[in-house]
């Protein structure tokens, strides 16, 4: 073996603040930079951004918001398999034009209005066709029909409350015709029926408008929004259920995917599902070599996250820019996309990760303060915050995901956490955060003179930054008077 002192002759590993992109000759205007990319073998995105699989970041609301803007939300896994299937259904149903019969939430005439109210709320819909046992459409019921009954505390049968003169359309209806019916009759949903008046689908106003509004959305071949799902490496049941429910990409969610048992389990999952399988997290060339033959994507990040304590708790980790570059050296020649996960505070960090070889980036803290993240806004000392916690924090591990850290515990005090529970400033809408993030990345492409992500990865070069250079790079010697939308003095 090498001597111990040999061991200290170590190669330098770098992270975001250690490097900058070298400005280069360019004719590229930032707005013209095309940020579309591939996140896994078969899945393309229109922006190279993913939201983290964390229980304070990505549930269906975040995933819908991300996909509508062209990116991908990855559902966390601190929920039951049934809850996950419901969440995937919500994402897939969100922007459909004709919702297929099996996905239409329907009521029966004999249910009570309060039962239907609860059912609609759980499914995230505001109205439902009322059908009998052989699917004949009898009426339609919406929140507006139900409210008067609930307000006086009565829970009559649906047949009393429903509207029974239903405007329906045939199977060959176009979006324009459906929209005309909606305007003419001032209605928001049109059941699609066959010749015997049996329900075969549903068109909603919301569906039509949302599809028009989100031209850049990331969609599957059927036009539904793309959906990513985190699964534990040893949870094949969840993986198969997510696959069957229509998830597009499964993310094997483990803090150390270079564990050989994890790799064996991930390989088995890959063999049993149709969805793409991204394996992570890893941080070295050797780990990438161990998974590149079967992974549809490789996710990189050992301890860079804002809420991570992996590096201080375990003494192990890899500075993120070097980790991404090592993995990309192995993955890129095989055509396997690389995702840089964690540690991104600014748009500049995100585009540096791409220069280091990433095809897309995943962020947690950046999105945890938006409206689309779960949890409510709290006020402390006059400032607004939302909760943000590591999936390796005690609180999150108690809610289910301890095996991400390959640990089990019976009692709270037995947990050895690798993350903290925190608060993050409230930020408002996801769309405006993404606008800043993507716009900043496009600026980086403009400085390098590359009009596509692959060209940028090829052409970009780094310069090394000293501590003095880092100070120079932030606002200095001034007192900031107005907060910029993409730079906070607190940071
Ligand atoms: P950011 O910096 O975007 O990082 O907030 C999000 C990523 O951090 C990872 N993650 C953790 N890592 N302990 C860790 O060491 C944790 O408790 C933890 N929770 C999340 C994860 O990869 C996420 O995408």
Short mmCIF file of C-alpha atoms and ligand atoms in Angstrom, two decimals:
data_model
loop_
_atom_site.label_atom_id
_atom_site.label_comp_id
_atom_site.label_asym_id
_atom_site.label_seq_id
_atom_site.Cartn_x
_atom_site.Cartn_y
_atom_site.Cartn_z
CA UNK A 1 0.00 0.00 0.00
CA UNK A 2 1.08 3.61 -0.44
CA UNK A 3 2.53 5.35 2.60
CA UNK A 4 0.20 7.43 4.71
CA UNK A 5 2.02 10.58 3.70
CA UNK A 6 1.59 9.61 0.02
CA UNK A 7 -2.13 9.60 0.74
CA UNK A 8 -1.89 13.31 1.39
CA UNK A 9 -0.65 14.08 -2.11
CA UNK A 10 -4.19 14.65 -3.26
CA UNK A 11 -5.60 16.04 -6.49
CA UNK A 12 -7.41 19.32 -6.12
CA UNK A 13 -11.23 19.11 -6.11
CA UNK A 14 -13.19 22.22 -6.94
CA UNK A 15 -16.64 23.60 -6.45
CA UNK A 16 -18.77 26.45 -7.76
CA UNK A 17 -16.98 29.37 -6.10
CA UNK A 18 -13.56 28.06 -7.16
CA UNK A 19 -14.21 28.65 -10.85
CA UNK A 20 -15.71 31.08 -13.35
CA UNK A 21 -16.56 30.72 -17.02
CA UNK A 22 -13.94 32.31 -19.23
CA UNK A 23 -15.68 34.95 -21.40
CA UNK A 24 -15.27 34.21 -25.12
CA UNK A 25 -15.95 35.69 -28.52
CA UNK A 26 -19.69 35.54 -29.15
CA UNK A 27 -22.50 36.46 -31.47
CA UNK A 28 -25.09 34.79 -29.23
CA UNK A 29 -27.74 36.99 -27.64
CA UNK A 30 -28.79 35.41 -24.32
CA UNK A 31 -32.46 35.30 -25.36
CA UNK A 32 -31.52 33.19 -28.39
CA UNK A 33 -29.72 30.55 -26.33
CA UNK A 34 -31.61 27.26 -26.55
CA UNK A 35 -31.63 25.56 -23.15
CA UNK A 36 -33.42 22.36 -24.15
CA UNK A 37 -31.70 19.20 -23.01
CA UNK A 38 -32.01 15.50 -22.23
CA UNK A 39 -32.49 14.37 -18.65
CA UNK A 40 -32.37 10.64 -19.36
CA UNK A 41 -31.99 8.35 -22.36
CA UNK A 42 -35.52 8.89 -23.65
CA UNK A 43 -36.75 12.05 -21.96
CA UNK A 44 -36.17 15.57 -23.21
CA UNK A 45 -36.83 18.82 -21.36
CA UNK A 46 -37.21 22.36 -22.64
CA UNK A 47 -35.28 23.82 -19.70
CA UNK A 48 -32.47 21.94 -17.94
CA UNK A 49 -34.00 22.20 -14.47
CA UNK A 50 -35.35 19.65 -11.96
CA UNK A 51 -36.89 20.22 -8.55
CA UNK A 52 -35.50 18.04 -5.75
CA UNK A 53 -37.25 14.92 -4.46
CA UNK A 54 -37.72 16.39 -0.99
CA UNK A 55 -40.85 16.53 1.16
CA UNK A 56 -40.55 20.32 1.51
CA UNK A 57 -40.04 20.81 -2.24
CA UNK A 58 -41.80 18.46 -4.67
CA UNK A 59 -45.36 17.22 -4.49
CA UNK A 60 -47.74 17.33 -7.46
CA UNK A 61 -48.16 21.14 -7.35
CA UNK A 62 -44.43 21.68 -7.81
CA UNK A 63 -44.18 18.93 -10.43
CA UNK A 64 -47.04 20.46 -12.44
CA UNK A 65 -45.45 23.91 -12.19
CA UNK A 66 -42.03 22.61 -13.24
CA UNK A 67 -43.32 20.65 -16.24
CA UNK A 68 -45.49 23.56 -17.41
CA UNK A 69 -42.34 25.70 -17.56
CA UNK A 70 -40.46 22.98 -19.46
CA UNK A 71 -38.57 21.28 -16.61
CA UNK A 72 -39.21 18.25 -14.40
CA UNK A 73 -40.39 17.84 -10.82
CA UNK A 74 -39.31 14.71 -8.99
CA UNK A 75 -41.92 13.57 -6.45
CA UNK A 76 -40.43 12.83 -3.03
CA UNK A 77 -40.98 9.41 -1.47
CA UNK A 78 -42.06 10.18 2.10
CA UNK A 79 -45.57 9.12 1.13
CA UNK A 80 -47.37 5.81 0.75
CA UNK A 81 -47.41 4.04 -2.60
CA UNK A 82 -51.14 4.82 -2.91
CA UNK A 83 -50.52 8.51 -2.25
CA UNK A 84 -47.73 8.48 -4.84
CA UNK A 85 -50.02 6.91 -7.46
CA UNK A 86 -52.61 9.61 -6.73
CA UNK A 87 -49.97 12.33 -7.10
CA UNK A 88 -48.77 10.94 -10.43
CA UNK A 89 -52.39 10.87 -11.60
CA UNK A 90 -52.78 14.54 -10.66
CA UNK A 91 -49.72 15.52 -12.68
CA UNK A 92 -50.75 13.46 -15.69
CA UNK A 93 -54.31 14.78 -15.61
CA UNK A 94 -53.30 18.41 -15.10
CA UNK A 95 -53.15 19.58 -18.72
CA UNK A 96 -54.96 16.88 -20.70
CA UNK A 97 -57.31 18.05 -23.45
CA UNK A 98 -59.67 15.07 -23.50
CA UNK A 99 -59.33 13.32 -20.19
CA UNK A 100 -59.78 9.60 -20.88
CA UNK A 101 -62.75 7.82 -19.23
CA UNK A 102 -60.58 5.92 -16.74
CA UNK A 103 -59.10 9.18 -15.52
CA UNK A 104 -62.38 11.08 -15.24
CA UNK A 105 -63.52 11.47 -11.65
CA UNK A 106 -67.25 10.62 -11.65
CA UNK A 107 -70.00 10.67 -9.06
CA UNK A 108 -72.90 8.28 -8.66
CA UNK A 109 -76.44 9.67 -8.16
CA UNK A 110 -76.79 7.94 -4.79
CA UNK A 111 -73.66 9.33 -3.16
CA UNK A 112 -74.14 12.20 -0.69
CA UNK A 113 -72.93 15.67 -1.64
CA UNK A 114 -70.39 15.68 1.19
CA UNK A 115 -68.92 12.37 -0.02
CA UNK A 116 -68.54 13.83 -3.49
CA UNK A 117 -67.09 17.05 -2.08
CA UNK A 118 -64.34 15.09 -0.28
CA UNK A 119 -63.73 12.90 -3.33
CA UNK A 120 -63.34 15.93 -5.63
CA UNK A 121 -61.02 17.68 -3.23
CA UNK A 122 -58.76 14.63 -2.93
CA UNK A 123 -58.64 14.26 -6.70
CA UNK A 124 -57.99 17.98 -7.22
CA UNK A 125 -61.02 18.52 -9.51
CA UNK A 126 -63.83 21.03 -9.20
CA UNK A 127 -66.64 19.11 -10.90
CA UNK A 128 -67.65 15.58 -11.93
CA UNK A 129 -70.09 13.95 -14.38
CA UNK A 130 -72.75 11.89 -12.62
CA UNK A 131 -73.11 8.43 -14.18
CA UNK A 132 -75.16 5.32 -13.46
CA UNK A 133 -73.80 1.77 -13.29
CA UNK A 134 -73.40 1.38 -17.05
CA UNK A 135 -71.73 4.81 -17.40
CA UNK A 136 -74.76 6.60 -18.88
CA UNK A 137 -74.43 10.32 -18.15
CA UNK A 138 -77.27 11.47 -15.87
CA UNK A 139 -76.01 14.88 -14.85
CA UNK A 140 -73.01 16.89 -13.77
CA UNK A 141 -72.10 18.19 -10.32
CA UNK A 142 -69.70 20.96 -9.35
CA UNK A 143 -68.59 22.82 -6.26
CA UNK A 144 -71.19 25.48 -7.07
CA UNK A 145 -74.01 22.88 -6.93
CA UNK A 146 -72.72 21.41 -3.69
CA UNK A 147 -71.94 24.55 -1.69
CA UNK A 148 -75.53 25.57 -0.79
CA UNK A 149 -76.17 22.10 0.64
CA UNK A 150 -72.98 22.08 2.72
CA UNK A 151 -73.58 25.62 3.97
CA UNK A 152 -76.88 24.63 5.57
CA UNK A 153 -75.36 21.40 6.86
CA UNK A 154 -77.43 19.12 4.66
CA UNK A 155 -75.96 16.21 2.82
CA UNK A 156 -78.57 15.16 0.29
CA UNK A 157 -78.02 12.69 -2.50
CA UNK A 158 -76.15 13.86 -5.56
CA UNK A 159 -79.24 13.36 -7.74
CA UNK A 160 -80.90 16.26 -5.84
CA UNK A 161 -77.98 18.67 -6.21
CA UNK A 162 -76.70 17.86 -9.71
CA UNK A 163 -77.48 19.77 -12.91
CA UNK A 164 -79.39 17.28 -15.04
CA UNK A 165 -79.41 19.12 -18.32
CA UNK A 166 -75.93 18.22 -19.44
CA UNK A 167 -74.23 19.62 -22.52
CA UNK A 168 -72.20 16.78 -24.00
CA UNK A 169 -70.16 16.33 -27.16
CA UNK A 170 -69.31 13.37 -29.39
CA UNK A 171 -65.98 11.60 -29.56
CA UNK A 172 -64.79 13.54 -32.62
CA UNK A 173 -65.15 16.98 -30.98
CA UNK A 174 -62.30 19.43 -31.58
CA UNK A 175 -60.84 21.80 -29.00
CA UNK A 176 -62.42 24.75 -30.85
CA UNK A 177 -65.89 23.16 -30.82
CA UNK A 178 -65.62 22.26 -27.15
CA UNK A 179 -64.55 25.80 -26.35
CA UNK A 180 -67.51 27.22 -28.30
CA UNK A 181 -69.92 25.02 -26.34
CA UNK A 182 -68.35 26.23 -23.11
CA UNK A 183 -68.73 29.89 -24.09
CA UNK A 184 -72.29 29.45 -25.42
CA UNK A 185 -73.58 27.63 -22.36
CA UNK A 186 -71.25 29.26 -19.78
CA UNK A 187 -69.98 25.91 -18.60
CA UNK A 188 -66.49 24.72 -17.68
CA UNK A 189 -66.57 21.06 -18.62
CA UNK A 190 -68.08 19.03 -21.44
CA UNK A 191 -68.50 15.26 -20.99
CA UNK A 192 -67.61 13.34 -24.15
CA UNK A 193 -70.15 10.57 -24.81
CA UNK A 194 -70.67 7.71 -27.28
CA UNK A 195 -73.87 7.16 -29.31
CA UNK A 196 -75.62 5.64 -26.29
CA UNK A 197 -74.80 8.64 -24.11
CA UNK A 198 -72.17 6.69 -22.22
CA UNK A 199 -69.19 8.60 -20.84
CA UNK A 200 -65.94 8.19 -22.80
CA UNK A 201 -64.04 11.28 -21.67
CA UNK A 202 -64.16 14.87 -20.48
CA UNK A 203 -62.92 18.20 -21.84
CA UNK A 204 -62.39 21.05 -19.37
CA UNK A 205 -61.94 24.78 -19.91
CA UNK A 206 -58.97 24.70 -17.55
CA UNK A 207 -57.33 22.02 -19.71
CA UNK A 208 -57.79 24.01 -22.92
CA UNK A 209 -56.55 27.28 -21.47
CA UNK A 210 -53.59 25.75 -19.68
CA UNK A 211 -52.35 24.02 -22.80
CA UNK A 212 -52.45 27.36 -24.65
CA UNK A 213 -50.70 29.18 -21.85
CA UNK A 214 -47.78 26.78 -21.52
CA UNK A 215 -46.33 26.34 -24.95
CA UNK A 216 -42.90 25.46 -23.54
CA UNK A 217 -44.26 22.69 -21.29
CA UNK A 218 -42.44 19.36 -21.02
CA UNK A 219 -44.94 16.75 -22.23
CA UNK A 220 -45.07 13.02 -22.97
CA UNK A 221 -46.23 11.58 -26.30
CA UNK A 222 -49.89 11.86 -25.21
CA UNK A 223 -49.50 15.54 -24.38
CA UNK A 224 -49.57 15.04 -20.59
CA UNK A 225 -47.01 16.77 -18.38
CA UNK A 226 -43.80 14.88 -17.64
CA UNK A 227 -43.42 13.42 -14.19
CA UNK A 228 -40.37 12.21 -12.24
CA UNK A 229 -40.61 10.04 -9.14
CA UNK A 230 -38.06 9.15 -6.46
CA UNK A 231 -37.94 5.53 -5.36
CA UNK A 232 -35.83 3.86 -2.72
CA UNK A 233 -33.25 1.49 -4.16
CA UNK A 234 -34.80 -1.50 -2.40
CA UNK A 235 -38.42 -0.55 -3.04
CA UNK A 236 -39.27 -2.38 -6.23
CA UNK A 237 -42.97 -2.35 -5.37
CA UNK A 238 -42.98 1.47 -5.42
CA UNK A 239 -40.95 1.54 -8.63
CA UNK A 240 -43.35 -0.78 -10.45
CA UNK A 241 -46.39 1.13 -9.14
CA UNK A 242 -44.91 4.46 -10.29
CA UNK A 243 -44.13 2.97 -13.68
CA UNK A 244 -47.64 1.60 -14.09
CA UNK A 245 -49.14 4.93 -12.98
CA UNK A 246 -47.34 6.65 -15.85
CA UNK A 247 -44.16 8.15 -14.35
CA UNK A 248 -41.70 9.06 -17.10
CA UNK A 249 -38.47 8.90 -15.12
CA UNK A 250 -37.73 6.99 -11.91
CA UNK A 251 -34.91 8.34 -9.75
CA UNK A 252 -33.18 5.75 -7.60
CA UNK A 253 -32.88 7.89 -4.50
CA UNK A 254 -29.87 7.06 -2.38
CA UNK A 255 -27.20 9.19 -0.67
CA UNK A 256 -24.47 6.72 -1.75
CA UNK A 257 -25.36 4.84 -4.92
CA UNK A 258 -21.86 3.38 -5.19
CA UNK A 259 -22.99 0.87 -2.57
CA UNK A 260 -22.95 -2.44 -4.45
CA UNK A 261 -26.23 -3.66 -2.93
CA UNK A 262 -27.87 -0.46 -4.15
CA UNK A 263 -26.50 -1.00 -7.65
CA UNK A 264 -27.78 -4.61 -7.74
CA UNK A 265 -31.23 -3.45 -6.62
CA UNK A 266 -31.28 -0.54 -9.09
CA UNK A 267 -30.35 -2.90 -11.91
CA UNK A 268 -33.25 -5.18 -10.96
CA UNK A 269 -35.65 -2.23 -10.95
CA UNK A 270 -34.43 -1.14 -14.38
CA UNK A 271 -35.23 -4.62 -15.74
CA UNK A 272 -38.80 -4.48 -14.44
CA UNK A 273 -40.00 -1.05 -15.57
CA UNK A 274 -40.61 0.79 -18.85
CA UNK A 275 -39.81 4.25 -17.47
CA UNK A 276 -36.27 5.60 -17.68
CA UNK A 277 -34.21 4.95 -14.56
CA UNK A 278 -31.78 7.60 -13.29
CA UNK A 279 -29.31 6.33 -10.71
CA UNK A 280 -27.91 8.51 -7.93
CA UNK A 281 -26.32 9.96 -6.08
CA UNK A 282 -22.72 9.41 -7.00
CA UNK A 283 -19.68 11.67 -7.02
CA UNK A 284 -16.77 9.83 -8.60
CA UNK A 285 -15.53 8.35 -11.85
CA UNK A 286 -15.50 4.85 -10.32
CA UNK A 287 -19.14 5.10 -9.26
CA UNK A 288 -20.14 6.30 -12.73
CA UNK A 289 -18.30 3.33 -14.27
CA UNK A 290 -20.26 0.98 -12.03
CA UNK A 291 -23.69 2.18 -13.23
CA UNK A 292 -23.17 3.58 -16.72
CA UNK A 293 -24.01 0.30 -18.49
CA UNK A 294 -27.65 0.28 -17.30
CA UNK A 295 -28.51 3.78 -16.01
CA UNK A 296 -30.60 6.08 -18.23
CA UNK A 297 -29.08 9.03 -16.39
CA UNK A 298 -26.64 9.57 -13.52
CA UNK A 299 -27.29 12.03 -10.70
CA UNK A 300 -24.29 13.62 -9.00
CA UNK A 301 -23.98 15.11 -5.53
CA UNK A 302 -22.39 13.80 -2.35
CA UNK A 303 -22.97 16.45 0.29
CA UNK A 304 -23.17 19.76 -1.63
CA UNK A 305 -26.79 20.52 -0.64
CA UNK A 306 -27.72 23.58 1.41
CA UNK A 307 -29.30 21.48 4.17
CA UNK A 308 -26.78 18.60 3.99
CA UNK A 309 -24.49 17.63 6.80
CA UNK A 310 -23.19 14.48 5.10
CA UNK A 311 -19.70 15.91 4.77
CA UNK A 312 -19.36 17.03 8.38
CA UNK A 313 -21.11 13.97 9.81
CA UNK A 314 -19.38 11.31 7.70
CA UNK A 315 -16.21 13.14 6.68
CA UNK A 316 -16.96 12.07 3.11
CA UNK A 317 -17.95 13.97 -0.01
CA UNK A 318 -16.80 15.52 -3.27
CA UNK A 319 -16.78 19.22 -4.16
CA UNK A 320 -19.51 19.45 -6.73
CA UNK A 321 -17.82 20.85 -9.85
CA UNK A 322 -15.11 18.18 -9.74
CA UNK A 323 -17.68 15.47 -8.99
CA UNK A 324 -19.79 16.45 -12.01
CA UNK A 325 -16.72 16.55 -14.28
CA UNK A 326 -15.52 13.10 -13.15
CA UNK A 327 -18.93 11.53 -13.73
CA UNK A 328 -19.42 13.30 -17.06
CA UNK A 329 -16.05 12.01 -18.27
CA UNK A 330 -17.51 8.49 -17.99
CA UNK A 331 -21.16 9.16 -18.89
CA UNK A 332 -20.86 11.54 -21.87
CA UNK A 333 -19.03 9.14 -24.21
CA UNK A 334 -21.79 6.57 -23.53
CA UNK A 335 -24.55 9.12 -24.24
CA UNK A 336 -25.87 8.93 -20.67
CA UNK A 337 -27.12 12.30 -19.32
CA UNK A 338 -25.69 13.70 -16.10
CA UNK A 339 -27.70 15.66 -13.51
CA UNK A 340 -25.90 17.94 -11.04
CA UNK A 341 -27.85 17.76 -7.76
CA UNK A 342 -27.37 20.19 -4.88
CA UNK A 343 -25.41 23.24 -3.83
CA UNK A 344 -26.76 25.58 -6.50
CA UNK A 345 -27.45 29.04 -5.03
CA UNK A 346 -27.33 31.23 -8.13
CA UNK A 347 -28.03 30.86 -11.84
CA UNK A 348 -24.26 31.20 -12.32
CA UNK A 349 -23.71 27.99 -10.31
CA UNK A 350 -26.23 26.17 -12.50
CA UNK A 351 -24.53 27.09 -15.77
CA UNK A 352 -21.09 26.30 -14.27
CA UNK A 353 -22.42 22.81 -13.52
CA UNK A 354 -23.37 22.46 -17.19
CA UNK A 355 -19.90 23.61 -18.24
CA UNK A 356 -18.49 20.88 -15.98
CA UNK A 357 -20.49 18.30 -17.94
CA UNK A 358 -24.03 18.28 -16.55
CA UNK A 359 -27.00 18.06 -18.92
CA UNK A 360 -29.43 19.31 -16.27
CA UNK A 361 -29.39 20.57 -12.70
CA UNK A 362 -31.52 19.73 -9.65
CA UNK A 363 -32.29 22.30 -6.97
CA UNK A 364 -33.96 22.15 -3.57
CA UNK A 365 -33.44 25.34 -1.57
CA UNK A 366 -33.93 27.53 -4.65
CA UNK A 367 -37.54 26.33 -4.98
CA UNK A 368 -38.47 25.54 -1.35
CA UNK A 369 -39.65 29.11 -0.74
CA UNK A 370 -42.05 29.25 -3.70
CA UNK A 371 -45.84 28.99 -3.61
CA UNK A 372 -45.72 25.61 -5.35
CA UNK A 373 -43.63 23.99 -2.59
CA UNK A 374 -45.63 22.24 0.16
CA UNK A 375 -46.10 23.91 3.53
CA UNK A 376 -47.37 27.27 4.63
CA UNK A 377 -45.70 30.64 4.85
CA UNK A 378 -44.50 31.55 8.35
CA UNK A 379 -43.49 35.01 9.57
CA UNK A 380 -40.44 35.51 11.79
CA UNK A 381 -39.21 38.99 12.78
CA UNK A 382 -41.42 40.51 10.12
CA UNK A 383 -39.96 38.39 7.29
CA UNK A 384 -41.75 35.58 5.48
CA UNK A 385 -40.32 32.05 5.30
CA UNK A 386 -41.24 28.48 4.36
CA UNK A 387 -39.94 25.33 5.97
CA UNK A 388 -37.09 23.50 4.22
CA UNK A 389 -35.51 20.35 5.60
CA UNK A 390 -32.95 17.78 4.51
CA UNK A 391 -34.32 14.34 3.69
CA UNK A 392 -31.62 13.09 6.05
CA UNK A 393 -32.82 15.31 8.90
CA UNK A 394 -34.44 13.61 11.90
CA UNK A 395 -37.86 15.00 10.99
CA UNK A 396 -37.76 13.76 7.40
CA UNK A 397 -36.28 10.37 8.29
CA UNK A 398 -39.06 9.86 10.84
CA UNK A 399 -41.50 10.44 7.98
CA UNK A 400 -40.09 7.53 6.04
CA UNK A 401 -36.94 8.04 3.97
CA UNK A 402 -34.23 6.79 6.32
CA UNK A 403 -33.10 4.14 3.87
CA UNK A 404 -31.86 6.92 1.55
CA UNK A 405 -28.96 7.01 4.01
CA UNK A 406 -28.90 3.21 4.24
CA UNK A 407 -29.88 3.45 7.91
CA UNK A 408 -32.65 2.11 10.07
CA UNK A 409 -33.78 3.30 13.51
CA UNK A 410 -36.45 2.26 15.97
CA UNK A 411 -36.27 5.33 18.21
CA UNK A 412 -35.77 9.01 17.36
CA UNK A 413 -32.50 9.25 19.24
CA UNK A 414 -31.09 6.33 17.24
CA UNK A 415 -31.14 8.36 14.01
CA UNK A 416 -27.76 9.61 12.84
CA UNK A 417 -28.97 12.52 10.71
CA UNK A 418 -27.14 13.83 7.65
CA UNK A 419 -29.26 16.94 7.22
CA UNK A 420 -30.85 19.80 9.10
CA UNK A 421 -34.34 21.29 9.39
CA UNK A 422 -34.47 24.94 8.40
CA UNK A 423 -36.47 27.84 7.03
CA UNK A 424 -35.93 29.54 3.71
CA UNK A 425 -37.12 32.98 2.58
CA UNK A 426 -40.58 33.00 0.96
CA UNK A 427 -40.19 33.76 -2.75
CA UNK A 428 -43.61 33.85 -4.43
CA UNK A 429 -44.26 32.13 -7.73
CA UNK A 430 -42.17 29.32 -9.18
CA UNK A 431 -42.50 30.80 -12.67
CA UNK A 432 -40.67 34.00 -11.72
CA UNK A 433 -37.88 32.05 -9.94
CA UNK A 434 -37.45 29.90 -13.03
CA UNK A 435 -37.44 32.98 -15.24
CA UNK A 436 -34.44 34.33 -13.30
CA UNK A 437 -32.67 30.98 -13.15
CA UNK A 438 -33.02 30.17 -16.84
CA UNK A 439 -32.36 33.78 -17.89
CA UNK A 440 -29.10 33.77 -15.90
CA UNK A 441 -28.04 30.48 -17.49
CA UNK A 442 -28.75 31.93 -20.93
CA UNK A 443 -26.55 34.93 -20.05
CA UNK A 444 -23.74 32.49 -19.28
CA UNK A 445 -24.23 30.89 -22.70
CA UNK A 446 -24.06 34.35 -24.25
CA UNK A 447 -20.70 35.11 -22.55
CA UNK A 448 -19.29 31.86 -23.91
CA UNK A 449 -20.87 32.20 -27.37
CA UNK A 450 -22.77 28.90 -27.43
CA UNK A 451 -26.33 28.66 -28.65
CA UNK A 452 -27.18 25.15 -27.40
CA UNK A 453 -26.41 23.19 -24.25
CA UNK A 454 -24.29 20.57 -26.09
CA UNK A 455 -22.29 23.35 -27.82
CA UNK A 456 -21.85 25.15 -24.50
CA UNK A 457 -20.55 21.97 -22.83
CA UNK A 458 -18.00 21.58 -25.64
CA UNK A 459 -16.83 25.16 -25.90
CA UNK A 460 -16.86 26.58 -22.37
CA UNK A 461 -13.65 26.91 -20.35
CA UNK A 462 -13.05 27.60 -16.67
CA UNK A 463 -10.70 29.98 -14.92
CA UNK A 464 -9.65 29.41 -11.31
CA UNK A 465 -10.77 32.03 -8.79
CA UNK A 466 -8.78 33.13 -5.74
CA UNK A 467 -10.39 34.21 -2.48
CA UNK A 468 -9.82 37.82 -3.54
CA UNK A 469 -11.44 37.07 -6.91
CA UNK A 470 -14.48 35.64 -5.15
CA UNK A 471 -14.93 38.78 -3.06
CA UNK A 472 -14.59 40.87 -6.20
CA UNK A 473 -17.35 38.83 -7.85
CA UNK A 474 -20.06 39.81 -5.35
CA UNK A 475 -21.33 43.34 -4.75
CA UNK A 476 -18.69 44.99 -2.54
CA UNK A 477 -17.97 48.30 -0.88
CA UNK A 478 -21.58 49.38 -1.26
CA UNK A 479 -24.71 49.11 0.81
CA UNK A 480 -27.43 47.43 -1.25
CA UNK A 481 -30.57 49.53 -1.12
CA UNK A 482 -32.96 47.55 -3.34
CA UNK A 483 -33.12 43.78 -3.43
CA UNK A 484 -32.53 42.30 -6.91
CA UNK A 485 -34.83 39.44 -7.98
CA UNK A 486 -31.81 37.13 -8.41
CA UNK A 487 -29.46 38.27 -5.62
CA UNK A 488 -30.23 38.69 -1.98
CA UNK A 489 -27.84 40.60 0.32
CA UNK A 490 -28.52 37.93 2.98
CA UNK A 491 -26.86 35.38 0.78
P1 LIG B 1 -29.91 22.28 -2.46
O1 LIG B 1 -28.53 22.83 -2.23
O2 LIG B 1 -30.43 22.61 -3.81
O3 LIG B 1 -29.72 20.68 -2.42
O4 LIG B 1 -30.83 22.65 -1.36
C1 LIG B 1 -30.77 19.77 -2.65
C2 LIG B 1 -30.22 18.36 -2.66
O5 LIG B 1 -29.63 18.00 -1.41
C3 LIG B 1 -29.70 16.59 -1.23
N1 LIG B 1 -30.25 16.34 0.09
C4 LIG B 1 -29.53 16.00 1.16
N2 LIG B 1 -28.23 15.72 1.30
N3 LIG B 1 -28.54 15.38 3.61
C5 LIG B 1 -27.73 15.40 2.53
O6 LIG B 1 -26.53 15.13 2.68
C6 LIG B 1 -29.88 15.65 3.54
O7 LIG B 1 -30.58 15.64 4.55
C7 LIG B 1 -30.39 15.96 2.25
N4 LIG B 1 -31.64 16.23 1.82
C8 LIG B 1 -31.52 16.46 0.47
C9 LIG B 1 -30.57 16.03 -2.33
O8 LIG B 1 -29.73 15.43 -3.28
C10 LIG B 1 -31.27 17.27 -2.86
O9 LIG B 1 -31.68 17.14 -4.20
#
